[in-house]
Tab-separated table of C-alpha atoms in Angstrom:
chain	number	residue	atom	x	y	z
A	1	MET	CA	21.369	15.285	9.914
A	2	ARG	CA	18.571	14.402	7.495
A	3	THR	CA	19.619	15.528	3.574
A	4	GLU	CA	18.458	15.633	0.434
A	5	LYS	CA	21.609	14.039	-1.077
A	6	LEU	CA	21.131	10.061	-1.861
A	7	LEU	CA	23.215	8.401	0.848
A	8	LEU	CA	23.703	4.791	-0.363
A	9	GLY	CA	26.304	2.432	0.648
A	10	ALA	CA	27.570	-1.022	2.341
A	11	HIS	CA	29.282	-2.467	5.169
A	12	THR	CA	33.165	-1.838	4.016
A	13	SER	CA	36.142	-3.279	5.026
A	14	ALA	CA	38.379	-1.849	7.626
A	15	ALA	CA	41.069	-4.191	7.431
A	16	GLY	CA	44.384	-2.616	7.589
A	17	GLY	CA	43.013	0.827	9.174
A	18	ALA	CA	39.687	2.584	9.152
A	19	GLN	CA	40.201	4.706	6.285
A	20	ASN	CA	40.289	1.867	4.268
A	21	ALA	CA	36.918	1.231	4.874
A	22	LEU	CA	35.907	5.176	3.485
A	23	LEU	CA	38.491	4.001	0.251
A	24	GLU	CA	36.537	0.881	-0.388
A	25	GLY	CA	33.130	3.080	-0.170
A	26	LYS	CA	34.455	5.368	-2.707
A	27	ARG	CA	35.454	2.470	-5.273
A	28	ILE	CA	32.119	1.275	-5.087
A	29	GLY	CA	30.185	4.408	-5.839
A	30	ALA	CA	29.095	4.461	-2.234
A	31	THR	CA	27.839	8.058	-0.565
A	32	THR	CA	28.095	6.463	2.995
A	33	ILE	CA	29.260	3.538	4.423
A	34	GLN	CA	29.125	1.294	7.568
A	35	LEU	CA	32.258	-0.234	9.247
A	36	PHE	CA	33.376	-2.035	12.264
A	37	THR	CA	36.031	0.373	14.050
A	38	SER	CA	37.604	-2.682	16.100
A	39	ASN	CA	37.482	-6.499	15.688
A	40	GLN	CA	33.587	-7.049	16.249
A	41	LYS	CA	34.517	-10.498	17.532
A	42	ARG	CA	36.890	-9.622	20.049
A	43	TRP	CA	36.135	-8.110	23.514
A	44	GLN	CA	39.624	-6.305	23.439
A	45	GLY	CA	38.769	-3.130	21.620
A	46	LYS	CA	41.041	-1.585	19.732
A	47	ILE	CA	42.651	1.763	20.599
A	48	LEU	CA	42.867	4.449	17.675
A	49	GLY	CA	46.177	6.361	17.691
A	50	GLY	CA	46.642	10.073	16.108
A	51	GLU	CA	48.083	8.602	13.060
A	52	GLU	CA	44.892	6.303	12.475
A	53	ILE	CA	42.840	9.291	13.040
A	54	LYS	CA	44.612	11.692	10.724
A	55	ALA	CA	44.389	9.015	8.023
A	56	TRP	CA	40.821	8.604	8.512
A	57	GLU	CA	40.352	12.708	8.261
A	58	LYS	CA	42.212	12.331	5.307
A	59	ALA	CA	40.391	9.837	3.509
A	60	LEU	CA	36.698	11.378	4.683
A	61	ASP	CA	37.808	14.322	3.302
A	62	GLU	CA	39.313	12.993	-0.109
A	63	THR	CA	36.394	10.818	-0.716
A	64	GLY	CA	33.357	13.183	0.210
A	65	LEU	CA	31.582	10.402	2.236
A	66	GLU	CA	28.990	11.317	4.764
A	67	GLN	CA	26.713	10.063	7.648
A	68	ILE	CA	29.251	7.285	8.623
A	69	MET	CA	27.773	4.527	10.386
A	70	SER	CA	29.652	2.292	12.888
A	71	HIS	CA	28.287	-1.215	14.043
A	72	ASP	CA	29.250	-2.363	17.501
A	73	SER	CA	30.728	-5.844	18.061
A	74	TYR	CA	28.122	-8.920	17.959
A	75	LEU	CA	29.217	-9.939	21.234
A	76	ILE	CA	27.543	-6.894	22.897
A	77	ASN	CA	24.583	-7.735	25.344
A	78	LEU	CA	23.448	-4.506	26.956
A	79	GLY	CA	20.582	-6.346	28.282
A	80	SER	CA	22.532	-9.649	29.683
A	81	SER	CA	21.327	-10.864	33.012
A	82	ASN	CA	25.094	-12.298	33.497
A	83	PRO	CA	26.822	-9.645	35.735
A	84	GLU	CA	30.552	-10.682	34.448
A	85	LEU	CA	28.814	-10.550	30.759
A	86	LEU	CA	26.914	-7.158	31.089
A	87	GLU	CA	30.168	-5.772	32.525
A	88	LYS	CA	31.993	-6.461	29.398
A	89	SER	CA	29.473	-5.608	27.449
A	90	ARG	CA	28.937	-1.758	28.660
A	91	LYS	CA	32.745	-1.603	28.813
A	92	ALA	CA	33.065	-2.735	25.306
A	93	PHE	CA	29.985	-0.632	24.270
A	94	ARG	CA	32.065	2.718	25.838
A	95	GLU	CA	34.984	1.976	24.300
A	96	GLU	CA	32.933	1.979	20.703
A	97	ALA	CA	31.058	4.858	21.632
A	98	THR	CA	34.515	6.566	22.451
A	99	ARG	CA	36.324	5.595	18.905
A	100	CYS	CA	33.000	6.865	17.195
A	101	HIS	CA	33.640	10.303	18.996
A	102	GLN	CA	37.161	10.191	17.713
A	103	LEU	CA	36.237	9.081	14.248
A	104	GLY	CA	33.305	12.262	14.043
A	105	ILE	CA	31.165	9.072	13.151
A	106	SER	CA	27.206	9.993	12.785
A	107	TYR	CA	25.524	7.063	14.014
A	108	LEU	CA	26.693	4.120	16.249
A	109	ASN	CA	24.241	1.009	15.355
A	110	PHE	CA	23.752	-1.647	17.460
A	111	HIS	CA	21.444	-4.678	18.382
A	112	PRO	CA	19.728	-3.750	21.552
A	113	GLY	CA	20.165	-7.083	23.591
A	114	ALA	CA	18.935	-10.965	23.998
A	115	ALA	CA	16.817	-11.909	26.892
A	116	VAL	CA	19.192	-14.915	28.197
A	117	GLU	CA	17.794	-16.490	31.143
A	118	ALA	CA	15.561	-13.114	32.029
A	119	THR	CA	12.205	-12.002	30.905
A	120	GLU	CA	11.557	-9.663	27.639
A	121	GLN	CA	10.702	-6.819	29.933
A	122	GLN	CA	13.720	-7.299	32.277
A	123	CYS	CA	16.278	-7.287	29.176
A	124	LEU	CA	14.591	-4.101	28.079
A	125	ASP	CA	14.967	-2.393	31.627
A	126	ARG	CA	18.649	-3.581	31.767
A	127	ILE	CA	19.277	-2.275	28.372
A	128	CYS	CA	17.896	1.254	29.238
A	129	GLU	CA	20.169	0.915	32.879
A	130	SER	CA	23.157	0.330	30.465
A	131	LEU	CA	22.524	3.086	28.177
A	132	LEU	CA	21.500	5.802	30.869
A	133	GLY	CA	24.869	4.352	32.666
A	134	MET	CA	26.678	5.905	29.907
A	135	GLN	CA	25.027	9.170	29.763
A	136	ASP	CA	28.199	10.973	30.744
A	137	LEU	CA	29.920	9.706	27.805
A	138	LEU	CA	26.861	9.935	24.776
A	139	GLU	CA	24.993	13.207	25.827
A	140	ASN	CA	25.215	16.263	23.716
A	141	ARG	CA	27.343	14.215	21.015
A	142	LYS	CA	27.606	14.077	17.490
A	143	THR	CA	27.117	10.043	17.459
A	144	ARG	CA	23.512	9.582	17.406
A	145	LEU	CA	23.004	5.683	18.775
A	146	LEU	CA	20.619	4.068	16.598
A	147	LEU	CA	18.479	0.887	17.666
A	148	GLU	CA	18.754	-2.053	14.936
A	149	ALA	CA	14.995	-3.901	14.415
A	150	THR	CA	16.141	-7.213	14.772
A	151	ALA	CA	14.564	-10.660	13.325
A	152	GLY	CA	14.087	-11.827	16.809
A	153	GLN	CA	16.380	-14.890	16.318
A	154	GLY	CA	16.536	-16.888	19.628
A	155	SER	CA	15.995	-14.485	22.863
A	156	ALA	CA	16.762	-11.561	20.896
A	157	VAL	CA	14.666	-8.104	21.608
A	158	GLY	CA	14.043	-5.121	19.373
A	159	TRP	CA	12.146	-7.306	16.538
A	160	ARG	CA	8.799	-5.651	17.755
A	161	PHE	CA	8.371	-2.500	17.105
A	162	GLU	CA	6.937	-1.775	21.131
A	163	HIS	CA	10.543	-2.780	22.422
A	164	LEU	CA	12.478	-0.068	20.348
A	165	ALA	CA	9.526	2.372	21.244
A	166	TYR	CA	10.189	1.374	24.980
A	167	ILE	CA	13.887	2.362	25.138
A	168	ILE	CA	13.472	5.281	23.094
A	169	ASP	CA	11.023	6.755	25.340
A	170	LYS	CA	13.096	5.804	28.697
A	171	VAL	CA	15.992	7.387	27.382
A	172	GLN	CA	15.354	10.021	24.887
A	173	HIS	CA	15.533	13.040	26.877
A	174	LYS	CA	19.008	12.149	27.873
A	175	LEU	CA	20.702	10.614	25.223
A	176	PRO	CA	20.421	10.941	21.247
A	177	ILE	CA	18.953	8.115	20.350
A	178	GLY	CA	17.053	6.524	16.873
A	179	VAL	CA	16.388	3.437	14.909
A	180	CYS	CA	17.927	1.718	12.067
A	181	ILE	CA	15.390	-0.550	10.049
A	182	ASP	CA	17.081	-4.058	8.451
A	183	THR	CA	14.813	-4.731	5.694
A	184	CYS	CA	15.799	-8.264	6.207
A	185	HIS	CA	15.048	-8.539	9.824
A	186	ILE	CA	11.707	-6.816	10.071
A	187	PHE	CA	10.401	-9.130	7.219
A	188	ALA	CA	11.775	-12.024	9.148
A	189	ALA	CA	10.060	-10.032	12.412
A	190	GLY	CA	6.647	-10.511	10.682
A	191	TYR	CA	6.379	-7.037	9.064
A	192	ASP	CA	5.380	-7.018	5.572
A	193	ILE	CA	7.033	-4.970	3.389
A	194	ARG	CA	7.000	-6.735	-0.316
A	195	THR	CA	4.563	-4.165	-1.972
A	196	SER	CA	4.049	-0.310	-1.791
A	197	ALA	CA	0.915	-1.245	-0.197
A	198	ALA	CA	2.527	-3.478	2.567
A	199	TRP	CA	5.210	-0.841	3.154
A	200	ASP	CA	2.558	1.786	3.780
A	201	ALA	CA	0.987	-0.176	6.640
A	202	THR	CA	4.234	-0.917	8.301
A	203	LEU	CA	5.343	2.638	8.160
A	204	GLU	CA	2.287	3.527	9.747
A	205	GLU	CA	2.608	0.891	12.074
A	206	PHE	CA	6.159	2.193	13.062
A	207	ASN	CA	4.833	6.005	13.083
A	208	ARG	CA	1.910	5.001	15.682
A	209	VAL	CA	4.099	2.709	17.902
A	210	VAL	CA	7.699	4.304	17.684
A	211	GLY	CA	7.262	7.520	15.199
A	212	LEU	CA	8.520	8.328	12.087
A	213	LYS	CA	10.879	11.064	13.516
A	214	HIS	CA	13.085	8.516	15.531
A	215	LEU	CA	13.829	6.780	12.213
A	216	TYR	CA	17.246	7.663	11.077
A	217	ALA	CA	18.784	4.895	8.572
A	218	PHE	CA	18.068	1.505	6.666
A	219	HIS	CA	20.020	-1.715	6.413
A	220	VAL	CA	19.267	-2.638	2.846
A	221	ASN	CA	19.032	-6.595	2.511
A	222	ASP	CA	16.541	-9.027	1.259
A	223	SER	CA	15.650	-12.114	3.103
A	224	ALA	CA	16.240	-16.076	2.417
A	225	LYS	CA	13.709	-16.891	5.162
A	226	GLY	CA	10.022	-15.986	5.073
A	227	LEU	CA	7.696	-13.400	6.456
A	228	GLY	CA	7.651	-14.008	10.295
A	229	THR	CA	10.145	-16.868	10.310
A	230	ARG	CA	12.064	-14.922	12.787
A	231	VAL	CA	15.222	-16.169	10.867
A	232	ASP	CA	18.040	-13.735	10.012
A	233	ARG	CA	19.466	-14.889	6.554
A	234	HIS	CA	20.592	-11.927	3.949
A	235	GLN	CA	20.279	-12.093	0.440
A	236	PRO	CA	21.091	-10.154	-2.723
A	237	LEU	CA	18.114	-7.507	-3.428
A	238	GLY	CA	15.412	-9.080	-5.486
A	239	LYS	CA	17.097	-12.397	-4.969
A	240	GLY	CA	15.257	-13.235	-1.938
A	241	LEU	CA	11.282	-13.655	-0.627
A	242	ILE	CA	11.323	-9.836	0.423
A	243	GLY	CA	11.318	-8.856	-3.659
A	244	ILE	CA	12.663	-5.820	-5.722
A	245	GLU	CA	9.421	-3.650	-5.289
A	246	SER	CA	10.199	-3.291	-1.876
A	247	PHE	CA	13.449	-1.520	-2.529
A	248	GLN	CA	11.670	0.355	-5.224
A	249	PHE	CA	9.484	1.729	-2.828
A	250	LEU	CA	12.296	2.612	-0.429
A	251	MET	CA	13.926	4.779	-3.208
A	252	THR	CA	11.123	6.589	-4.353
A	253	ASP	CA	8.857	7.380	-1.234
A	254	LEU	CA	9.041	10.826	0.433
A	255	ARG	CA	9.142	9.258	3.917
A	256	THR	CA	12.117	6.765	3.098
A	257	LYS	CA	14.053	8.336	0.135
A	258	HIS	CA	16.713	10.344	1.335
A	259	LEU	CA	17.593	8.443	4.906
A	260	PRO	CA	21.119	6.903	4.488
A	261	LYS	CA	20.980	3.222	3.379
A	262	TYR	CA	23.678	0.558	4.187
A	263	LEU	CA	24.001	-2.471	2.102
A	264	GLU	CA	24.749	-5.953	4.160
A	265	THR	CA	24.058	-8.295	1.519
A	266	PRO	CA	26.218	-11.243	0.576
A	267	GLY	CA	28.467	-10.447	-2.366
A	268	GLY	CA	31.165	-8.203	-1.302
A	269	PRO	CA	32.128	-5.144	-2.883
A	270	GLU	CA	31.413	-6.387	-6.823
A	271	LEU	CA	27.829	-6.918	-5.643
A	272	TRP	CA	27.472	-3.837	-4.049
A	273	GLU	CA	28.811	-1.739	-6.461
A	274	VAL	CA	25.647	-3.301	-8.676
A	275	GLU	CA	23.266	-2.400	-5.995
A	276	ILE	CA	24.159	0.914	-5.543
A	277	GLN	CA	23.662	1.655	-9.120
A	278	MET	CA	20.310	-0.258	-8.993
A	279	LEU	CA	19.300	1.492	-6.012
A	280	GLN	CA	20.153	5.221	-7.770
A	281	ASP	CA	18.292	3.943	-11.026
A	282	PHE	CA	15.390	3.323	-8.855
A	283	THR	CA	15.242	6.956	-8.762
A	284	LYS	CA	15.315	8.196	-12.426
A	285	LYS	CA	12.439	6.130	-13.463
């Protein structure tokens, strides 16, 4: 699903219907978007009706946006050691995947999980078990699951490339799987990306541990917190501790230039319009 077209967008609002996220994306000059297909703070998932699906398809055709990404609910923890929470998480994830299929969404991005009252290894194994338990719903479908590289706050897993590689190795032959790198997250997790040389070393490490063939997308955010702090605080591009050279690299390096990129910077549509234009301009210098 990789293309030579520059795919730049942001996490736009689906308030009033999923199609509105597409329309907002078009207004800010995006060529792709990320959205929540349901309220991310509620366990009760939205059921999409025929009219909403038709409205989505109409807006998708009119806007020409591509490689749309869904972000699953923040409540979901596929690695939970709490049986009740794990059951609710798996149910909610299945519902999210179903909505993605209904809307023809390219990527379902999710935070792998958190090892609350368990070891990292137990959490990773439970995540794999959760995903493989949905093989009937996920295999041979258009929607690819993307593990989001995390900052490592609290007991979250996914902040080391080894965590991502472990999950991929266990499920890749049965499910469509890949990785979304969040620039703020990996910086906070300890991977330096402030310069071209630093990015080279980090991409080489990612390729060695995970494999660049598994890298499908980026969340593009600067960071309010320093390298290795394991604290997730997004900042506008060039206004944080990562710095603008990092994002110039992403838009010009052949390994990353044409992968879809989704802004989650604080500031909303007005800022995203400016940042999308800035990212586009980096490719013209």
